[in-house]
Coordinates of C-alpha atoms in Angstrom, one line a residue:
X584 CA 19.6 -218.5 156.5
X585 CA 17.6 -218.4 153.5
X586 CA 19.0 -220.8 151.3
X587 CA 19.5 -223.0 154.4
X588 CA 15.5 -222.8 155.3
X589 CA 14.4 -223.3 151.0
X590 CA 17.3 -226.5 151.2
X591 CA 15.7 -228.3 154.2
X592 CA 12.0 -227.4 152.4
X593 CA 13.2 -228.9 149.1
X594 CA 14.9 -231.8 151.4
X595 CA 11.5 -232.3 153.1
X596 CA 9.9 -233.2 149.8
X597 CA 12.3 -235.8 148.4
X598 CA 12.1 -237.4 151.5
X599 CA 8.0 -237.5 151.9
X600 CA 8.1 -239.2 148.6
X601 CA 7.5 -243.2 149.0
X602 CA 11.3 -244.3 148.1
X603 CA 14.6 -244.8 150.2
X604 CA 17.2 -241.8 149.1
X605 CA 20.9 -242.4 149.1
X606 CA 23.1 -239.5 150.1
X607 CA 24.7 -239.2 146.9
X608 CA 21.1 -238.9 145.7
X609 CA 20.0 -236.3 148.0
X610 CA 23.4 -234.3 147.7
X611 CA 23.0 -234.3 144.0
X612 CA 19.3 -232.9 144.0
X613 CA 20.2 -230.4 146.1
X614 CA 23.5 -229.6 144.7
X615 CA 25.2 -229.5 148.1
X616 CA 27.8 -231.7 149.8
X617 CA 27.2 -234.9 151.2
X618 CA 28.3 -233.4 154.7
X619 CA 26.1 -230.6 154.1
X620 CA 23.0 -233.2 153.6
X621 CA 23.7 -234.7 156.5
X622 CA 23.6 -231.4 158.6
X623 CA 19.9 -230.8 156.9
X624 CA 18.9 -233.9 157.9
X625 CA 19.9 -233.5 162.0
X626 CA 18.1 -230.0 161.5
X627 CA 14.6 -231.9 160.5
X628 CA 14.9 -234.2 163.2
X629 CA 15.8 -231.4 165.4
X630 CA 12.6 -230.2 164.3
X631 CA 11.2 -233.5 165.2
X632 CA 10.6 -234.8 161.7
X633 CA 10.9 -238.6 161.6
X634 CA 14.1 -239.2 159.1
X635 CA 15.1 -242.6 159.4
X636 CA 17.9 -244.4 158.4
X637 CA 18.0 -247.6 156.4
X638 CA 21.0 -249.5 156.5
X639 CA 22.5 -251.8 153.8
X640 CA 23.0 -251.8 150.0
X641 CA 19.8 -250.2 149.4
X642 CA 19.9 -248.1 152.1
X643 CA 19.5 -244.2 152.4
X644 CA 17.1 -242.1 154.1
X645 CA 13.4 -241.6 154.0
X646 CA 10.8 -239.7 156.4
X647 CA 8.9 -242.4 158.9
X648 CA 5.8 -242.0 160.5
X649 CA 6.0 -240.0 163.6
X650 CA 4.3 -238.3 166.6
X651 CA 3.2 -234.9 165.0
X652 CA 3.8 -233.1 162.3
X653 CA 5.6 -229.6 162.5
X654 CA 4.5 -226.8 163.2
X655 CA 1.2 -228.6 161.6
X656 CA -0.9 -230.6 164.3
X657 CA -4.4 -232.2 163.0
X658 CA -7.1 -233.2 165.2
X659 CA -9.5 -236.4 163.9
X660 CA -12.0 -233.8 161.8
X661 CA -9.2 -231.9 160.6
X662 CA -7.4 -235.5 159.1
X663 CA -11.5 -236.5 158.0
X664 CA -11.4 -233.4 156.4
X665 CA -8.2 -233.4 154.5
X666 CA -9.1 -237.0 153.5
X667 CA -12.2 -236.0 152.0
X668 CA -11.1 -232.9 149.9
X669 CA -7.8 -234.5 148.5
X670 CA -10.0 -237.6 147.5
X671 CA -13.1 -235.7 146.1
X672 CA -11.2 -232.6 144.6
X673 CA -10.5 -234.6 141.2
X674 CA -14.2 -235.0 141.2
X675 CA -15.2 -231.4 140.5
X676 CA -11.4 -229.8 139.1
X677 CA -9.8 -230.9 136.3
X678 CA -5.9 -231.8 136.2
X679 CA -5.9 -232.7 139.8
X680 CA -6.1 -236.1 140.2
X681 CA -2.7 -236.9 140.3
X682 CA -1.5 -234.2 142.5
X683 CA -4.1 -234.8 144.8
X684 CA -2.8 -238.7 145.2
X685 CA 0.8 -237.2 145.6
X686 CA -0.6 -235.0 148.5
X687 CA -2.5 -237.0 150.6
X688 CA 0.2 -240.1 150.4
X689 CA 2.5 -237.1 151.5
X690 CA 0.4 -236.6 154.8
X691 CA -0.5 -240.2 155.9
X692 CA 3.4 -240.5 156.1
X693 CA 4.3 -238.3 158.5
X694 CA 1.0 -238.6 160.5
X695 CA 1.0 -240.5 163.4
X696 CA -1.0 -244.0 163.4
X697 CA -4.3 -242.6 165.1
X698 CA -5.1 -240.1 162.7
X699 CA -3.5 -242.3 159.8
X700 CA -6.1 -244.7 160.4
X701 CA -9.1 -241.9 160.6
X702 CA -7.9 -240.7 157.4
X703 CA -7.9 -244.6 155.5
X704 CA -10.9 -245.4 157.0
X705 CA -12.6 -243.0 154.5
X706 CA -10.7 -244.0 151.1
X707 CA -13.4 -243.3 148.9
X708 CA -14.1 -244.0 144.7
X709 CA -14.7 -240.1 143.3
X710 CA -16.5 -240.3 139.8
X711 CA -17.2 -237.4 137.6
X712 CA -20.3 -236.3 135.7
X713 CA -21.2 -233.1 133.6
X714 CA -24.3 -232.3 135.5
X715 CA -24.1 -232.6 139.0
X716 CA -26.4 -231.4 141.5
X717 CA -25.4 -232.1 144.7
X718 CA -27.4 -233.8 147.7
X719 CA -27.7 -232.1 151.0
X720 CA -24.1 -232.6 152.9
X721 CA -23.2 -235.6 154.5
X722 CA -22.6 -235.4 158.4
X723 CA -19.0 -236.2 159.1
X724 CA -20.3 -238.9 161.4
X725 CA -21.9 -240.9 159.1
X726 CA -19.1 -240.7 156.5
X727 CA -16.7 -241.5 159.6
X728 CA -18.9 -244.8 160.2
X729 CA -19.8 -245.8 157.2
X730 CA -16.0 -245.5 156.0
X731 CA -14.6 -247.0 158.9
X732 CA -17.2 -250.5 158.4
X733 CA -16.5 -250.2 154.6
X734 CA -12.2 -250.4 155.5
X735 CA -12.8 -253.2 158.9
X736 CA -15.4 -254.9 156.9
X737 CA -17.9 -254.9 159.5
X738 CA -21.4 -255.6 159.1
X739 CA -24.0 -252.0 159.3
X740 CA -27.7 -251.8 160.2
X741 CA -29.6 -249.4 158.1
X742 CA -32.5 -247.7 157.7
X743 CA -33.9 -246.0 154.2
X744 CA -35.0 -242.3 155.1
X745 CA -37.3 -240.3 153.3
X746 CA -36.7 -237.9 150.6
X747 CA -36.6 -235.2 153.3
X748 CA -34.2 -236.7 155.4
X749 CA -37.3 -237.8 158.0
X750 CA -37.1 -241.6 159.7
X751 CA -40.4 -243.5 159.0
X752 CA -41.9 -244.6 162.1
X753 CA -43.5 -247.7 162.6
X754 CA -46.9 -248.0 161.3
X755 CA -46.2 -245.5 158.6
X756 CA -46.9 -246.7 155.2
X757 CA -43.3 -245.6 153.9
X758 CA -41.9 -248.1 157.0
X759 CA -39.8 -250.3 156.3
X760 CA -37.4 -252.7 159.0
X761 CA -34.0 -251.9 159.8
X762 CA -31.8 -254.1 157.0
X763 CA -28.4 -256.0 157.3
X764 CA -25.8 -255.1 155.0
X765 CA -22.1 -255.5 154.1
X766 CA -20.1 -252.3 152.9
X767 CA -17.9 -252.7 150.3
X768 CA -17.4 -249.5 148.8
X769 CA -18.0 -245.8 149.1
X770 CA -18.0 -243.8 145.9
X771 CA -18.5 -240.1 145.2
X772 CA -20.8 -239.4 141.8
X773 CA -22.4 -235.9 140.5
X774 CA -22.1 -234.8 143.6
X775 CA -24.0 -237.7 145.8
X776 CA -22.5 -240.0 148.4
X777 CA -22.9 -243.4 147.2
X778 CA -22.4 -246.8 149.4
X779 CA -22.4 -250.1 147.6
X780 CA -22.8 -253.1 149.6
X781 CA -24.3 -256.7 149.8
X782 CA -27.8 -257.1 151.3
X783 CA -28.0 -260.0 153.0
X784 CA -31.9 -260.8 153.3
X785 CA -32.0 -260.1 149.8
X786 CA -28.7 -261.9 148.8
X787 CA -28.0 -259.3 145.9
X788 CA -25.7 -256.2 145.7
X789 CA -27.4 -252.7 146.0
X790 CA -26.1 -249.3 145.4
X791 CA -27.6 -246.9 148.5
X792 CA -27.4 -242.8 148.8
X793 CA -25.4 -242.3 151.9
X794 CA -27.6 -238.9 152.9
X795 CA -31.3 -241.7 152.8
X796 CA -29.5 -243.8 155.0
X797 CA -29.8 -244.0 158.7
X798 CA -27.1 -245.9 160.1
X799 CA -26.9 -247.9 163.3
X800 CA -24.2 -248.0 165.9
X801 CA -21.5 -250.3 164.8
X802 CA -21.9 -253.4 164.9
X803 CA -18.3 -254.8 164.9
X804 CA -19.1 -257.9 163.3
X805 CA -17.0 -258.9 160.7
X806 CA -17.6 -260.5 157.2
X807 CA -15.7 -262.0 154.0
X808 CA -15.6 -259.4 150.9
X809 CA -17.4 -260.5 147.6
X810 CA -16.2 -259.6 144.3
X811 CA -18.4 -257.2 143.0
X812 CA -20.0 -258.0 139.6
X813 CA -17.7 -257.3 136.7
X814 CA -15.3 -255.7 139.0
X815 CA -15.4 -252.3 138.3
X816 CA -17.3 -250.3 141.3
X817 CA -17.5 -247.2 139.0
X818 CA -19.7 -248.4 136.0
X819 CA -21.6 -250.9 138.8
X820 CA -22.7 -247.7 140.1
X821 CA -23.3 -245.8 137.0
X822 CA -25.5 -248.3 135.5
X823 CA -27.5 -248.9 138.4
X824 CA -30.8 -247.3 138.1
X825 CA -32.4 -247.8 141.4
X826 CA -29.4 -245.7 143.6
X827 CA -32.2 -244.0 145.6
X828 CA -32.3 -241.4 143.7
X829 CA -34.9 -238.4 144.0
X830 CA -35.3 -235.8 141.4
X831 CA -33.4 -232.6 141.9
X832 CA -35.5 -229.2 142.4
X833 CA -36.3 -227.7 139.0
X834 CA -38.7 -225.1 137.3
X835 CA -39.7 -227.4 135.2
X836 CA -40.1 -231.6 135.4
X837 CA -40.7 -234.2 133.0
X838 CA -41.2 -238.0 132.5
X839 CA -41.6 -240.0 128.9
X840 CA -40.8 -243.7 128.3
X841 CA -37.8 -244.4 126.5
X842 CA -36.9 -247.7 124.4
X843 CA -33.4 -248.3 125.9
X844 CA -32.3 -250.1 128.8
X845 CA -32.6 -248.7 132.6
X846 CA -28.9 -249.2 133.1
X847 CA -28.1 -247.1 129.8
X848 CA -30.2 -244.1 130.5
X849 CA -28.6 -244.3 134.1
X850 CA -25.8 -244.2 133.1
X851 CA -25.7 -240.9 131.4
X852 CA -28.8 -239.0 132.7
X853 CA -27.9 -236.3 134.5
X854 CA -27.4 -235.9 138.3
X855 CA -30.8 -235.5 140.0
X856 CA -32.8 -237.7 137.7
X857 CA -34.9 -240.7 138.1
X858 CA -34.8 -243.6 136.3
X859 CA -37.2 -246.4 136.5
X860 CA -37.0 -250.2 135.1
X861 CA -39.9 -251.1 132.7
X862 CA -38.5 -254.3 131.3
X863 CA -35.4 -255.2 129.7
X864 CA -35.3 -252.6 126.7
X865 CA -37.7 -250.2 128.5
X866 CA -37.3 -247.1 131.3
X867 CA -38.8 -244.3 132.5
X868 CA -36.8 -241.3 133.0
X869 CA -37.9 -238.8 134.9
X870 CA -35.5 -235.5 134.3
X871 CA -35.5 -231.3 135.2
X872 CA -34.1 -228.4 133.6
X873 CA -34.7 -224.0 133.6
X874 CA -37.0 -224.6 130.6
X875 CA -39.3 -226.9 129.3
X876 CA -37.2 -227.1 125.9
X877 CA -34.1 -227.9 128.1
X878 CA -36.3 -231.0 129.6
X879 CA -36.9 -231.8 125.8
X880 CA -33.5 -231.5 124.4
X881 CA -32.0 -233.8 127.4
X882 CA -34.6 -236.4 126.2
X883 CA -33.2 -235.8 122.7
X884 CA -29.9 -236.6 124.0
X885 CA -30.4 -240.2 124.3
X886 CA -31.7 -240.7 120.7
X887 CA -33.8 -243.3 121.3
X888 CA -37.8 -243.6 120.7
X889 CA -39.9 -242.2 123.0
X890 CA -43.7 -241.9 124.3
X891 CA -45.8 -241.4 127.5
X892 CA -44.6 -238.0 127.6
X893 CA -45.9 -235.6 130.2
X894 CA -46.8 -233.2 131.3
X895 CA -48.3 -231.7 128.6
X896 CA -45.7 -228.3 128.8
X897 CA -43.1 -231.0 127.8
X898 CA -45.1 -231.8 124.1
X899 CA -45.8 -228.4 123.1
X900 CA -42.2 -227.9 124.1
X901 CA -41.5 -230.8 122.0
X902 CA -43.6 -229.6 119.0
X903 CA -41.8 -226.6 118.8
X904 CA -38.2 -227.9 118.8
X905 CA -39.2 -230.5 115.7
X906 CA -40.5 -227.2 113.8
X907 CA -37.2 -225.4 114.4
X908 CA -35.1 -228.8 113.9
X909 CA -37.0 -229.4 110.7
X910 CA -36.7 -225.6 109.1
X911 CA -32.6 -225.7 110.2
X912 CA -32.5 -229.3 108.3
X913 CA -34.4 -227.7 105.0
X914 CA -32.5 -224.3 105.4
X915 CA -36.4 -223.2 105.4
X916 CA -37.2 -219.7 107.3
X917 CA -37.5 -220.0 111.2
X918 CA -40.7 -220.0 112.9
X919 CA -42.7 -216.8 114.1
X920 CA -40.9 -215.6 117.5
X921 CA -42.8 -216.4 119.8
X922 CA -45.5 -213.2 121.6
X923 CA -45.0 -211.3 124.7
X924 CA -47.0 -213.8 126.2
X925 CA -44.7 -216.5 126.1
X926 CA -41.2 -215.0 127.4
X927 CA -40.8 -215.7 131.2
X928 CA -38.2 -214.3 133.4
X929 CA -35.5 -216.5 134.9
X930 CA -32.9 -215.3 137.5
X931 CA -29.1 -215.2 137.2
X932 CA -26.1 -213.8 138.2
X933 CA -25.8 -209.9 138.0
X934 CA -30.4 -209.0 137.6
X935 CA -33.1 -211.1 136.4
X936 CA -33.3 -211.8 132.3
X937 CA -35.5 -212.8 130.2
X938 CA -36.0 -215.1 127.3
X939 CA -38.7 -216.9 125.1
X940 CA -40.2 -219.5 127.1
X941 CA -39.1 -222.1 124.1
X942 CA -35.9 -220.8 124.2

């Protein structure tokens, strides 16, 4: 009974797999008769598993879509749940990307067409960066219809929220009216919900956090897709400076002026910073990390002339990085450790630490 129950899992699998299987082909696999394959194969749909039968030269067997899916049943927030873990996992795991594709093709299979459509109606681009700090979590509601107008191509009526997730009022200085806009893409990027779409009162393309957006009920009008600018969503998003972005919660915050482009420093800046457009070889970044000299070494990152630095933490923290930098380049002696004064105590896993505030 055993070997019979491991056979008709192994069967299972070859036939979730998008391709037609002969029974030759299945028999050899799983190094049984032909007879015995087709015995498996009235089991599973015993089981009510949807094998079908496809007749002529290229014909075989392969699993359908059917009612339900033994002994698994998924309700709508289970399949918008499954959907959004298989599709964001490669984001924040390494080496999954491909089994995660395998997997969720698996599913939509054998899923019956109400749920199949749930789960495509939130196909979503996942992007990876080294510093990600999430935004608060997106209600499956608004991921449900913003996903579902982005894969009808209907038309949504948005709002821009604050920073705190609060809807300006009217008459509030922050107010701004409800805008028109065509989804074409949602995309997942150091950890933020993403929505890229077509403004229409503007006429321009605009890349929108999903979590400062209040959306509208649906509007169910439809509209023709645009080709995106250069094509690829994942760098039109990266290189966009103005995504909404707000600066993530740190201990320490700076801002300087750098001499490169606001789509370069967008680009790679990490997750929770703000970039600003100053002109067309110009930004202002506006960054966080546990220490000022952390702030100062992400601005070194980008090795690029820089001024307007503030606040004034961030150039004494500067100052004392070009001292060490300049004694490790002569092979000189370090610089005096720094007094009592100056080490601070920063919390971690396992008891609070400390370390030299330049450190």
């Amino acid at each position: 009974m055993a070997d019979t129950s491991r056979r008709a899992l192994r069967l299972l699998s070859l036939l979730a797999t998008p391709r037609c299987w002969s029974l030759g082909e299945l028999a050899s696999r799983l190094e049984v008769s032909e007879r015995t394959v087709r015995r498996d194969i009235e089991t599973l749909r015993a089981l009510d598993y949807p094998v079908v039968t496809v007749h002529g030269p290229a014909g075989g067997y392969q699993l359908g879509a059917g009612h339900t899916l033994p002994p698994l049943l998924f309700d709508d927030e289970q399949a918008l749940a499954i959907a959004v873990a298989l599709q964001t996992a490669p984001s924040s795991v390494f080496g999954l990307g491909e089994d995660a594709r395998r997997a969720l093709n698996t599913i939509e299979r054998v899923m019956p067409a109400r749920l199949r459509t749930a789960m495509e109606s939130l196909h979503v681009t996942s992007l990876r960066n080294h510093w990600e700090f999430p935004a608060p979590p997106i209600g499956s509601e608004r991921l449900r219809a913003a996903g579902g107008a982005v894969r009808h191509r209907h038309l949504l009526i948005v709002e821009t929220l604050r920073a705190d997730g609060t809807r300006p009022a009217p008459g509030d200085d922050d107010f701004a009216p409800a805008r028109r806009i065509e989804p074409h893409h949602l995309v997942v990027w150091a950890g933020r919900w993403y929505l890229v779409s077509w403004d229409v009162a503007d006429g321009g393309w605009r890349v929108r956090r999903l979590d400062r957006l209040h959306l509208h009920p649906p509007t169910g009008l439809p509209f023709t897709p645009r080709d995106l600018p250069g094509g690829d969503v994942a760098r039109f998003v990266m290189t966009s400076h103005d995504r909404g972005d707000t600066s993530a919660a740190w201990e320490c915050v700076g801002t300087a002026r750098l001499n490169l482009p606001a789509e370069t420093v967008a680009r790679w800046a990490p997750g929770g910073s703000v970039v600003e457009h100053l002109g067309p070889d110009h930004c202002r970044l506006t960054i966080g990390a546990w220490s000022w000299a952390g702030v100062a070494g992400l601005l070194a990152t980008f090795d690029a002339d820089l001024d307007h630095v503030t606040p004034v933490e961030l150039r004494r923290a500067c100052r004392r990085l070009v001292r060490r930098w300049r004694a490790a380049a002569t092979g000189s002696a370090p610089p005096t450790p720094p007094s009592s004064s100056s080490v601070i105590r920063y919390g971690l896993a396992g008891g609070v630490h400390e370390r030299p505030e330049g450190g």
